[in-house]
Amino acid sequence: MKKQIIISGFGGQGVMSIGKSLVEAAVDEGMHATWVPSYGPEMRGGTANCSVVLSDEPVGSPVFTYPTELIAMNLPSLTKFEPNVVAGGTIFVNSSIISQKVERTDVRAVYVPCDAIADQLGNKKVSNMVMLGAYIAATGALKEETIRHMLVEMFTGPKAKLVELNMKALEEGAKCLEG
Amino acid sequence: MEKELWKGNEAIAEAAIRAGVNCFFGYPITPQNEIPEYMSAHLPEAGGVFVQSESELAAINMVYGAASSGMRAMTSSSSPGVSLKQEGISYMAGAELPGVIVNMMRGGPGLGTIQPSQCDYFQATRGGGNGDYRTMVLAPCNIQEAVDMTQEAFDLADLYRMPVVVLGDGMIGQMMEPIVWHDIPKRELPAKDWAANGRRGRDHNNFVTSLRMDAPDCEEHNRALQRKYDLISQTEVRWEETDTADCEILIAAYGTPARIASSAVEELRAKGVKAGLFRPKTVWPFPSKRLAEIAGQDSVKAILVVEMSMGQMVEDVQLATKCVKPIGFHGRPGGMFPSVEGIMEEAEKLLKEVQ
Amino acid sequence: MTTVYRKSAGLQDRELHYCPGCSHGIVHKLVAECMEELGVIDTAVLVCPVGCSVFAGHYLACDAVEAAHGRAPAVATGIKRTHPDQLVVTYQGDGDLASIGAAEIVHAAMRGEKFTTIFINNAIFGMTGGQMAPTTLLGQRATTAPHGRQKEIHGSPIRVSEMLATLDGLAYAERVCVTDIPHLNKAKKAIKKAFELQLSGVGFTFVEVLCACPTNWGMAPLEANKWLMENMAAYYPLGVIKEVQA
């Protein structure tokens, strides 16, 4: 298995942390993984993206031109990266703020109203976790227990209550695949 | 051993702490800020000293001072900042002081860009400051290697009494990947009986200086430095090669481009193109001898050098191989990096041209 | 027989290369005597500048490090921070400290680095041959100011002690000279006090010594001392500029 994923959106949408969570979980599961951020001014509010490779084999190039999956959290990201996704790949669209549809017909499109779901859960910040839930459900790349384990380690002490919220966000994201 | 996920810059800082660095002096510049940030939080916990200096000039001179007094000292920066450090690096070379300097290269010239680059190869491998001198230059291509090399850099610096540069690029500093912490084999190191840290009963004072006012004395000093550099060129050369035994197209690259090239080699092989990779792990001393041997193989039709610059290491490849085979160059300067597809295309094009 | 005077153990047995009438030799001696009296010759580290006193490590008996031009305060920071219990002293001229090393001295003072700087102010670049320094007086001739320093072109001379005294990190600054025995005695007291304050950990300590450079001033030694008192001491007032109680 080898996944080359681009996750892109506005700074503050948690795109970097979606990537980090994927890599962390993959490493927990014994896979090889790399995370490369686009860094610089975009970190401070503009468009940000990161490139993630998950693989059973050691990772050669950590950067790539053609992703197997694109997670587009905003419209500029969809416009920029849609043409590069490999045929048969998957594009995840944050349909809460992207009204446009995926134009290509040789890729799978998954629409996830991340922000709307996060709002319903009462915390806008978990919108990226909703997307992560959708990604995992769609690709089967990682196990849900791994993510839960990771969240338990991440949120400790007074923050422990956030584990359930985040798990709920993952579940709701996964449900978007059912329709 | 357990794999841990680390960001390159933070891993380098942690590696230095594990290697027993006593002090770190640095000044902010992107893309290496996580190194001083990590040091400011964790080095004092480990009993060391962190100072944010007023400039890169001051930082390297703090390293010079601490090293003079026998400490394991370190600084890090990125290209424009490393230019400023050249003064101190030259003085350290002259005074034969150990120290570790990390350069997370970014695109230049001038302010250039904060994106990854390899445009300081000449500066790093030719000395960089004034005078006839070299620094050892270790060039990691992934975070595991960055961590291992940083730890070893301190021993190398102490052993040869010279500044050692860890030459990374912004990509290595900024990316995350799993690593394993292993114990780096320790070397037998000489006592620092030259250090100026108080006489403590010694019958003479130690005076650490790069000044050799008397010309014959200065000439002899230069010759002695050269003997040391010659020794290092014999004993400390490192490289890695993949699929070189029967390769027709040899790709030579270091750092991040070498990593990208390794994927290109794999894909070229899958297509039936006999590609191989030669990756210097020390860019000074440069692995000239082995590279010349491979270039001389009957199988090798051409060499493609890939860099994130307009062509710097390519000159060392030309010198090493004496151009016995055609040498092509594929460079992406200014913060861009080569793609797997781009390298494959250049390799196939070059191979077609020479056949 | 009673010994009434002997060379300080803080000095090596070497002939100094300084010109006749130069103040460096006297200041070296005072530094050496203070180190000896405080019993720190065996633990002190001296940081030498670029300039005439580049060889100070060959004259003083303690360990020494030669810094790049102007960088002595950074070098001393590296040493003192890793050897907090030892006396660390930078010895710097006015070209070194007030010109190329202005940033290093200001920031060492700002951080309150616990070392002492002996600042040799002779209003000229000595070693390179009498070029204008930031401390050269208005009207004073230099090889790069052949018509004398002019305010409109070169600006007014910098009073380093007063400038550094505005920084909280500076614990003690005094300006002295060594033109005669009473002044020399005062200078020695200032240096010793600076060393004592350093060892008590109060902060950055600074002694500015107005010095003569007869060679580059084009004067005989006695004439140079007279010129110093009449001109330099008028612009750079002698005395304690700042003292924070330990």
PDB file of C-alpha atoms in Angstrom, chain B residues 23 25 49-51 54-55 57-58 61-62 64-66 68-69 71 87 91 195-202 205-209 211 213, chain C residues 12 41-45 48 54-55 57-58 60-66 68 71 74-75 77-79 81-83 86 103-104 107 111 127:
ATOM      1  CA  CYS B  23      25.774  25.179  24.942  1.00  0.00           C
ATOM      2  CA  PHE B  25      23.902  30.009  20.598  1.00  0.00           C
ATOM      3  CA  VAL B  49      23.329  26.854  28.287  1.00  0.00           C
ATOM      4  CA  PHE B  50      21.108  28.522  25.697  1.00  0.00           C
ATOM      5  CA  VAL B  51      21.647  32.121  24.590  1.00  0.00           C
ATOM      6  CA  GLU B  54      21.996  39.581  18.896  1.00  0.00           C
ATOM      7  CA  SER B  55      23.135  38.332  15.489  1.00  0.00           C
ATOM      8  CA  LEU B  57      27.985  36.976  14.044  1.00  0.00           C
ATOM      9  CA  ALA B  58      27.623  37.031  17.791  1.00  0.00           C
ATOM     10  CA  ASN B  61      31.615  33.985  18.231  1.00  0.00           C
ATOM     11  CA  MET B  62      29.878  32.700  21.349  1.00  0.00           C
ATOM     12  CA  TYR B  64      34.113  30.233  19.398  1.00  0.00           C
ATOM     13  CA  GLY B  65      34.389  31.381  23.011  1.00  0.00           C
ATOM     14  CA  ALA B  66      32.712  28.333  24.517  1.00  0.00           C
ATOM     15  CA  SER B  68      37.930  27.836  23.311  1.00  0.00           C
ATOM     16  CA  SER B  69      37.167  26.972  26.880  1.00  0.00           C
ATOM     17  CA  MET B  71      32.918  23.105  25.735  1.00  0.00           C
ATOM     18  CA  GLU B  87      33.903  34.978   9.956  1.00  0.00           C
ATOM     19  CA  TYR B  91      38.599  31.831  13.022  1.00  0.00           C
ATOM     20  CA  ALA B 195      41.559  24.778  26.170  1.00  0.00           C
ATOM     21  CA  ALA B 196      41.629  28.220  27.779  1.00  0.00           C
ATOM     22  CA  ASN B 197      39.456  27.522  30.801  1.00  0.00           C
ATOM     23  CA  GLY B 198      41.803  28.646  33.585  1.00  0.00           C
ATOM     24  CA  ARG B 199      45.334  27.384  34.157  1.00  0.00           C
ATOM     25  CA  ARG B 200      44.364  25.235  37.172  1.00  0.00           C
ATOM     26  CA  GLY B 201      47.967  24.559  38.069  1.00  0.00           C
ATOM     27  CA  ARG B 202      49.304  24.281  34.530  1.00  0.00           C
ATOM     28  CA  ASN B 205      48.941  29.734  30.012  1.00  0.00           C
ATOM     29  CA  ASN B 206      46.915  28.457  27.078  1.00  0.00           C
ATOM     30  CA  PHE B 207      46.326  31.124  24.469  1.00  0.00           C
ATOM     31  CA  VAL B 208      43.744  30.139  21.874  1.00  0.00           C
ATOM     32  CA  THR B 209      44.329  32.234  18.772  1.00  0.00           C
ATOM     33  CA  LEU B 211      46.892  34.797  14.763  1.00  0.00           C
ATOM     34  CA  MET B 213      52.018  36.962  12.815  1.00  0.00           C
TER      35      MET B 213
ATOM     36  CA  GLN C  12      54.504  36.559  31.899  1.00  0.00           C
ATOM     37  CA  ILE C  41      45.409  34.043  37.904  1.00  0.00           C
ATOM     38  CA  ASP C  42      44.892  30.311  37.856  1.00  0.00           C
ATOM     39  CA  THR C  43      41.188  30.486  36.993  1.00  0.00           C
ATOM     40  CA  ALA C  44      40.739  33.700  34.988  1.00  0.00           C
ATOM     41  CA  VAL C  45      40.258  33.794  31.220  1.00  0.00           C
ATOM     42  CA  CYS C  48      41.921  39.710  23.664  1.00  0.00           C
ATOM     43  CA  VAL C  54      46.073  41.433  20.139  1.00  0.00           C
ATOM     44  CA  PHE C  55      49.078  39.851  21.888  1.00  0.00           C
ATOM     45  CA  GLY C  57      47.553  36.679  25.859  1.00  0.00           C
ATOM     46  CA  HIS C  58      51.327  36.520  25.504  1.00  0.00           C
ATOM     47  CA  LEU C  60      49.175  38.212  30.897  1.00  0.00           C
ATOM     48  CA  ALA C  61      49.765  34.987  32.773  1.00  0.00           C
ATOM     49  CA  CYS C  62      46.194  33.712  32.804  1.00  0.00           C
ATOM     50  CA  ASP C  63      44.601  31.660  30.040  1.00  0.00           C
ATOM     51  CA  ALA C  64      43.532  33.715  27.071  1.00  0.00           C
ATOM     52  CA  VAL C  65      41.495  33.630  23.885  1.00  0.00           C
ATOM     53  CA  GLU C  66      41.985  35.820  20.865  1.00  0.00           C
ATOM     54  CA  ALA C  68      37.835  38.354  15.968  1.00  0.00           C
ATOM     55  CA  ARG C  71      33.584  40.056  18.922  1.00  0.00           C
ATOM     56  CA  ALA C  74      30.369  37.421  22.294  1.00  0.00           C
ATOM     57  CA  VAL C  75      33.410  35.214  22.869  1.00  0.00           C
ATOM     58  CA  THR C  77      29.667  35.318  26.726  1.00  0.00           C
ATOM     59  CA  GLY C  78      30.427  31.829  25.455  1.00  0.00           C
ATOM     60  CA  ILE C  79      33.109  31.366  28.088  1.00  0.00           C
ATOM     61  CA  ARG C  81      28.054  31.298  30.564  1.00  0.00           C
ATOM     62  CA  THR C  82      29.746  27.918  30.614  1.00  0.00           C
ATOM     63  CA  HIS C  83      32.190  28.861  33.415  1.00  0.00           C
ATOM     64  CA  GLN C  86      35.533  32.055  36.862  1.00  0.00           C
ATOM     65  CA  ALA C 103      26.486  45.542  18.688  1.00  0.00           C
ATOM     66  CA  GLU C 104      28.329  42.914  20.726  1.00  0.00           C
ATOM     67  CA  HIS C 107      24.011  43.357  23.842  1.00  0.00           C
ATOM     68  CA  ARG C 111      21.999  40.836  28.903  1.00  0.00           C
ATOM     69  CA  MET C 127      47.615  49.077  15.100  1.00  0.00           C
TER      70      MET C 127
END
